[in-house]
C-alpha positions as MATLAB code, in Angstrom:
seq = 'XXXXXXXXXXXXXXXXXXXXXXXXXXXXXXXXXXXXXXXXXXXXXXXXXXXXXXXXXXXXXXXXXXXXXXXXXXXXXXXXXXXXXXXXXXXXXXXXXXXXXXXXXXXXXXXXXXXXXXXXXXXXXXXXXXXXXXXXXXXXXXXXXXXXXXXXXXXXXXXXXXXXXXXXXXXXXXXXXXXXXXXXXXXXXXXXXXXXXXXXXXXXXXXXXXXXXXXXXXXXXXXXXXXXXXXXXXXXXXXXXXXXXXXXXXXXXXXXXXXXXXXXXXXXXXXXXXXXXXXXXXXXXXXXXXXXXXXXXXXXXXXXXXXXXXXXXXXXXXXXXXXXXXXXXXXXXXXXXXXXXXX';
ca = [
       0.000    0.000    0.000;
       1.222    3.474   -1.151;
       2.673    5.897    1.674;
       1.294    9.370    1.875;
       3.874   11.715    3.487;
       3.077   14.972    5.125;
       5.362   16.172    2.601;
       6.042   14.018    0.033;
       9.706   12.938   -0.815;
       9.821   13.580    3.055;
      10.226   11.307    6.312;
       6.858   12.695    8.627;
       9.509   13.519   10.567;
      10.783   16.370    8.788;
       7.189   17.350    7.041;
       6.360   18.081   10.571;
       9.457   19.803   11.431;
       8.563   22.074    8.188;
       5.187   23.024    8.839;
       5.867   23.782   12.504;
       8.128   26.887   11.183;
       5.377   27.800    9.499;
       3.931   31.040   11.052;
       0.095   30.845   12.162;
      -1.120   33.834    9.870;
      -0.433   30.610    7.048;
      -2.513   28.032    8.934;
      -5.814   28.773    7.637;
      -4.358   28.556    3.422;
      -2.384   26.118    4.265;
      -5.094   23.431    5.867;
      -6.701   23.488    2.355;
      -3.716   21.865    1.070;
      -5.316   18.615    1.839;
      -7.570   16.931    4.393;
      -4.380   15.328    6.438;
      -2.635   18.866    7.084;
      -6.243   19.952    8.116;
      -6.155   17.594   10.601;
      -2.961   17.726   12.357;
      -3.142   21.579   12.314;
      -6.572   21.559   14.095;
      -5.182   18.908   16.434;
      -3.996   19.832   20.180;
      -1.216   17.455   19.280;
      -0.136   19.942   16.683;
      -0.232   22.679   19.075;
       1.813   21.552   21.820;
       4.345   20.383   19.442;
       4.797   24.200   17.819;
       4.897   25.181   21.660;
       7.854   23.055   22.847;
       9.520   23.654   19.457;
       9.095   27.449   20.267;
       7.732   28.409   17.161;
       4.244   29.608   19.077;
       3.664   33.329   18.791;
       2.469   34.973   22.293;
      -0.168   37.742   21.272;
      -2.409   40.315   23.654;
      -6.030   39.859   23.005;
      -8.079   43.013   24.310;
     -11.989   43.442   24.273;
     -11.964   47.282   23.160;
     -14.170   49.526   21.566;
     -14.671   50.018   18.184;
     -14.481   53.257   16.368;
     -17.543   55.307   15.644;
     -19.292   54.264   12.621;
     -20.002   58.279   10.162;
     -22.449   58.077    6.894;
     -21.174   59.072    3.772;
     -22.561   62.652    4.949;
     -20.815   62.565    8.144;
     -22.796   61.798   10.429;
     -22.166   59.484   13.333;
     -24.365   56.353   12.810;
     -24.607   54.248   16.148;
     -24.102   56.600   19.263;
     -23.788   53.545   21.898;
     -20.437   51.949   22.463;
     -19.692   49.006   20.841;
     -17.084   46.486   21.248;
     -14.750   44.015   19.490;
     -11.637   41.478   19.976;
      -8.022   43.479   19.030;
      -4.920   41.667   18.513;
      -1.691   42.873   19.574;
       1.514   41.580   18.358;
       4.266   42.853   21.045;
       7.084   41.140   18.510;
       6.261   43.252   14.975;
       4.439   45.562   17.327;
       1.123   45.003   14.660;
      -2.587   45.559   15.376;
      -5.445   43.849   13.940;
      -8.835   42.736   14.551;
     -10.311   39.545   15.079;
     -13.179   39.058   12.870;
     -16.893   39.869   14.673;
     -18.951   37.405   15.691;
     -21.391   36.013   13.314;
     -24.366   35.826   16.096;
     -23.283   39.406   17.294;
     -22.092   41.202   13.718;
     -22.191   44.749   15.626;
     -20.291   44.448   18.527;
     -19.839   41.626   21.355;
     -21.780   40.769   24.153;
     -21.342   43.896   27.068;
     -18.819   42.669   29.603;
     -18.092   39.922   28.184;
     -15.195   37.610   29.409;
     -12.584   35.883   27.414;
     -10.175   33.454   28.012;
      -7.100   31.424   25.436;
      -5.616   28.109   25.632;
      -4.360   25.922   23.065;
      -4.420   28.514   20.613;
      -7.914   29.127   20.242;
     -10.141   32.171   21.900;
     -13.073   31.926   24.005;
     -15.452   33.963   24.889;
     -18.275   33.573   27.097;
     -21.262   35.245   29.231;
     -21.984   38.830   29.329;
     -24.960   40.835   28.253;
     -26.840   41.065   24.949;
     -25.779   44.676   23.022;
     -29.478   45.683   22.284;
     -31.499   44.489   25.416;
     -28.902   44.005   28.103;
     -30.124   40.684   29.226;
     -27.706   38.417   30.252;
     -26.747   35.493   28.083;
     -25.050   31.971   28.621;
     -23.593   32.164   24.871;
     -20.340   30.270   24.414;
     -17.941   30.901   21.561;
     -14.820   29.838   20.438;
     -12.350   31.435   18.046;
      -9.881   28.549   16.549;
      -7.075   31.050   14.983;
      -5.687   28.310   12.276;
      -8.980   28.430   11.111;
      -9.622   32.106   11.241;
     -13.101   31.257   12.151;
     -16.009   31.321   14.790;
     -17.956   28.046   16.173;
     -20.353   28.244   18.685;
     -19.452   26.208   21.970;
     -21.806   24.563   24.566;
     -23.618   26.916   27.091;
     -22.944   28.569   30.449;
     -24.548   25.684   32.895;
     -26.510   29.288   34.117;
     -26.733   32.911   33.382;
     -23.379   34.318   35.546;
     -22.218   38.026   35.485;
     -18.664   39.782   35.771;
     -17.128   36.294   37.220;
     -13.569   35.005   37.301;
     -12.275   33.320   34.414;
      -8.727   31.567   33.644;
      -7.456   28.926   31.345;
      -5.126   26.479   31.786;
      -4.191   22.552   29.205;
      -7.582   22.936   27.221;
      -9.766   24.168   29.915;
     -11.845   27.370   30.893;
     -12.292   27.555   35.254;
     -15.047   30.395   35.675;
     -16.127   31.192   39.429;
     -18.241   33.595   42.033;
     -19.890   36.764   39.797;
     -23.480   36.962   40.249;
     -27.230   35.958   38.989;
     -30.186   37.484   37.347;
     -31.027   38.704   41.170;
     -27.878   40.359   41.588;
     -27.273   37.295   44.000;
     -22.968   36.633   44.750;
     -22.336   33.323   43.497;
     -19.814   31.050   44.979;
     -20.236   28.499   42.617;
     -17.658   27.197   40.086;
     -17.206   25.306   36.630;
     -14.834   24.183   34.141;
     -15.115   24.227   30.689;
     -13.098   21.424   28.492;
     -12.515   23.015   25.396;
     -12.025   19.247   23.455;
     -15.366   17.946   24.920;
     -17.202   21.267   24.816;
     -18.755   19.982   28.603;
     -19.224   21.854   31.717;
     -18.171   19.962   35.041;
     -19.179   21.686   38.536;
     -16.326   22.128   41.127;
     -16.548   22.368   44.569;
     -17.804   25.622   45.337;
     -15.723   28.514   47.041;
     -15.898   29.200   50.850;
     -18.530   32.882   50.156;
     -19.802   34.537   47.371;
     -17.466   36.714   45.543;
     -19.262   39.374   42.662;
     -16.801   41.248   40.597;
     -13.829   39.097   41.524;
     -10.997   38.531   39.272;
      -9.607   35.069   37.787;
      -5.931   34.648   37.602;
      -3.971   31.491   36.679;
      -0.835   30.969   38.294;
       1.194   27.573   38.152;
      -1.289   24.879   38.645;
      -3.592   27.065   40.590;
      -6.543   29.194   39.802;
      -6.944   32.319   42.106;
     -10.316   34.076   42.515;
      -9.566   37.393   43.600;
     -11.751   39.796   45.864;
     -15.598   40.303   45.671;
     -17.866   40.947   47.218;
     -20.964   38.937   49.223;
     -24.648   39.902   48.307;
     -25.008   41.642   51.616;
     -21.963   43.755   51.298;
     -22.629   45.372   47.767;
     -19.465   46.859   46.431;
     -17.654   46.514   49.784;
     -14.361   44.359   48.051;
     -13.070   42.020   50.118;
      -9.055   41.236   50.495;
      -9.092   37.675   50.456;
      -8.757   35.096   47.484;
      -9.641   31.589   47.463;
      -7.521   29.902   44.927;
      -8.365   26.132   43.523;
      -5.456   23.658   43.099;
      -6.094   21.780   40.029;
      -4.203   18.818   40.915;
      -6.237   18.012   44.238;
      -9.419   19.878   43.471;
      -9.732   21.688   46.542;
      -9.937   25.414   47.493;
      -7.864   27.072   50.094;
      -8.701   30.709   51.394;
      -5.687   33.378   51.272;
      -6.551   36.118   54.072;
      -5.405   39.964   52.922;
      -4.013   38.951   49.284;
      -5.858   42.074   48.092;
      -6.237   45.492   49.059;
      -9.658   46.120   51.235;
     -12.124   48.030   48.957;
     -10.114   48.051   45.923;
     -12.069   46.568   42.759;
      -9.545   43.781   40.954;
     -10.964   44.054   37.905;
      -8.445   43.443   34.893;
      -5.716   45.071   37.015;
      -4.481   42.059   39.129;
      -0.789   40.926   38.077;
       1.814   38.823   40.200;
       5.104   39.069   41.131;
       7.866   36.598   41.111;
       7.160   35.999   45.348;
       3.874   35.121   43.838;
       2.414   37.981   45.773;
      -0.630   39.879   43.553;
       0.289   43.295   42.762;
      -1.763   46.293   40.913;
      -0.840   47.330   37.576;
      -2.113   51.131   38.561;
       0.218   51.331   40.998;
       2.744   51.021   38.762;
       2.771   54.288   36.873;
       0.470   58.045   36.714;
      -0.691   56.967   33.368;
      -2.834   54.505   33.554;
      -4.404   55.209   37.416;
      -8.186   54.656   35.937;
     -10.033   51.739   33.754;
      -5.843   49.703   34.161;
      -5.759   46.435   32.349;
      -3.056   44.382   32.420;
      -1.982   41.493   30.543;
       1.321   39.406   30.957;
       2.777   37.786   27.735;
       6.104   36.010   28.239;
       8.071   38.272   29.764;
       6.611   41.610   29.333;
       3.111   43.264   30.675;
       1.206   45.393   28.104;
      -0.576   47.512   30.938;
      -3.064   49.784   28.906;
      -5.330   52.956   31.290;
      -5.859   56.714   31.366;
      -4.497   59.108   33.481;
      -8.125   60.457   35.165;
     -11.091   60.053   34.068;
     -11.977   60.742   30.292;
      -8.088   60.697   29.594;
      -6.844   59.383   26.413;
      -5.783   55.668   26.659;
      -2.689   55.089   27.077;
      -0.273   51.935   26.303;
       2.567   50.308   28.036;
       4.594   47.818   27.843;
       6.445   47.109   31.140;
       9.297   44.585   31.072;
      10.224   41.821   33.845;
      11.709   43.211   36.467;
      15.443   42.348   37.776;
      16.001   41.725   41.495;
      16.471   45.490   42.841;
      15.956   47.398   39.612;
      12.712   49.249   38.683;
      10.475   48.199   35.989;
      11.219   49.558   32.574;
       8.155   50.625   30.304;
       7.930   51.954   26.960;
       5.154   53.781   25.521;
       3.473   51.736   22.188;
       2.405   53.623   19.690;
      -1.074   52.772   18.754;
      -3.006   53.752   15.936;
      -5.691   55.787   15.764;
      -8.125   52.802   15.491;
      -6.792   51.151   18.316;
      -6.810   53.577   20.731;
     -10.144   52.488   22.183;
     -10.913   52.100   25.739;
     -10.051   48.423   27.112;
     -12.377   46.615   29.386;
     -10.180   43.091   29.742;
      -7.836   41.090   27.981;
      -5.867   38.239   28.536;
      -2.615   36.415   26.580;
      -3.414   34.466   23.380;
      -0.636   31.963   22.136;
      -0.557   30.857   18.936;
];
């Protein structure tokens, strides 16, 4: 029986070597080249394999706003925000923009979460753009496909929750209900499966916390209980997901501070505040960490122009160094979240 090669006149062994170099902008032409390089370029396989060869590319992912939309005459056509997924390419220093979703063509679901592993996107919860309902909508953006495909649903309607990723999975925890009720509650999503599975829940109710993945841990930052409305809290409960079990971590956060999209960590593994870090980005800070570099985005008061940053790793007794990034005019949109995107 005839051999087909990945590349023929090639051992597999080097075909694979050769379309790992390939860069993923190529991945979508080249899985039309035939139905076997489809397949191992949609596989997990393929993408751990690109990973531990190095030739993954870490990108920042940031739910922004889009620019006003003028008619031919000028005038502005849609006066509401709206928002949409922004690439950022720390490397080339590039900017583009991931392609809308086709159930949500002007703008994504309000406050919205999203979360990457294995080099695809996904995005999950929030509110619907033109009656602010909240919705249990899963999607999933699979970059070597350049393309959209709807995942299973939120178990139930959740609401600015914590969210982190980690070998395939989604962890989303605390936020709150339809009643404005805290949840402590917790799930996983398993991106090969496309299931939910409950975890045990968390120790109190935590609205508006923040998700942060850290090792083999996944910390749930701040909160609040539904009695204590906007009072944050300064613990964290963090999951271990080797054992499955939650431990509490008593004043890991500042009391009364919202952790929204501005929780980093340093190398003690203590959480730290990207706002703190410099004048001009003290309101709306995100932060997100790729490799070894933060791209810390913010304005310096209220109504401020954005700003950008990238801050590198810092050496043992030296300050942190940041640049300014010159955005275009575009992408100079206010940031609610973002998180890092390898690919």
């Amino acid at each position: 029986m005839e051999t087909f090669h990945l590349i023929p006149g090639l051992p597999d062994e080097l075909g694979l070597d050769c379309i790992t170099r390939l860069p993923y902008t190529t991945h979508r032409l080249v899985s039309s080249v035939c139905r076997r390089w489809r397949q191992l370029i949609s596989s997990s396989h393929f993408y751990y394999h690109r990973r531990n060869s190095g030739a993954t590319r870490l990108l920042s992912c940031f739910v922004q706003t889009l620019p006003p939309t003028y008619s031919t005459t000028g005038w502005k056509l849609c006066t509401s925000l709206a928002y949409g997924l922004t690439l950022f390419d720390p490397l080339t220093q590039s900017w583009d923009r991931i392609p809308p979703i086709p159930h949500y063509p002007d703008g994504l679901p309000l406050f919205c979460h999203i979360a990457s592993t294995e080099g695809k996107l996904v995005l999950m919860g929030g509110w619907d753009p033109e009656t602010y309902d909240p919705i249990v909508d899963v999607f999933v953006y699979d970059f070597s496909r350049c393309g959209w495909r709807k995942g299973k649903d939120m178990p139930s309607n959740r609401s600015f929750f914590a969210v982190g990723a980690s070998d395939g999975r989604i962890y989303v925890a605390g936020g709150h209900d339809e009643s404005k009720n805290a949840l402590k509650s917790a799930w996983v999503y398993d991106l090969r499966s496309d299931e939910w599975t409950e975890l045990p829940q968390m120790s109190q109710g935590r609205d508006e916390c923040e998700g942060l993945m850290a090792g083999g841990e996944f910390w749930v930052i701040s909160g609040y209980d539904t009695e204590r409305q906007g009072m944050f809290d300064a613990s964290a409960e963090v999951y271990d997901l080797d054992s499955g079990e939650w431990r509490v971590v008593d004043q890991a956060w500042e009391t009364g501070r919202c952790p929204r999209a501005c929780v980093g960590m340093d190398k003690e593994g203590r959480l730290t505040n990207w706002s703190e870090w410099e004048a001009a980005f003290q309101v709306g800070t995100c932060g997100v960490v790729i490799g070894s570099q933060t791209v810390v985005t913010g304005s310096e008061y209220q109504g401020a122009a954005q700003n950008f940053y990238a801050m590198m790793e810092r050496e043992e007794g030296e300050n942190s160094k940041m640049t300014k990034i010159n955005v275009p005019e575009e992408y100079s949109g206010y940031v609610q979240s973002g998180c890092c995107v390898e690919v």
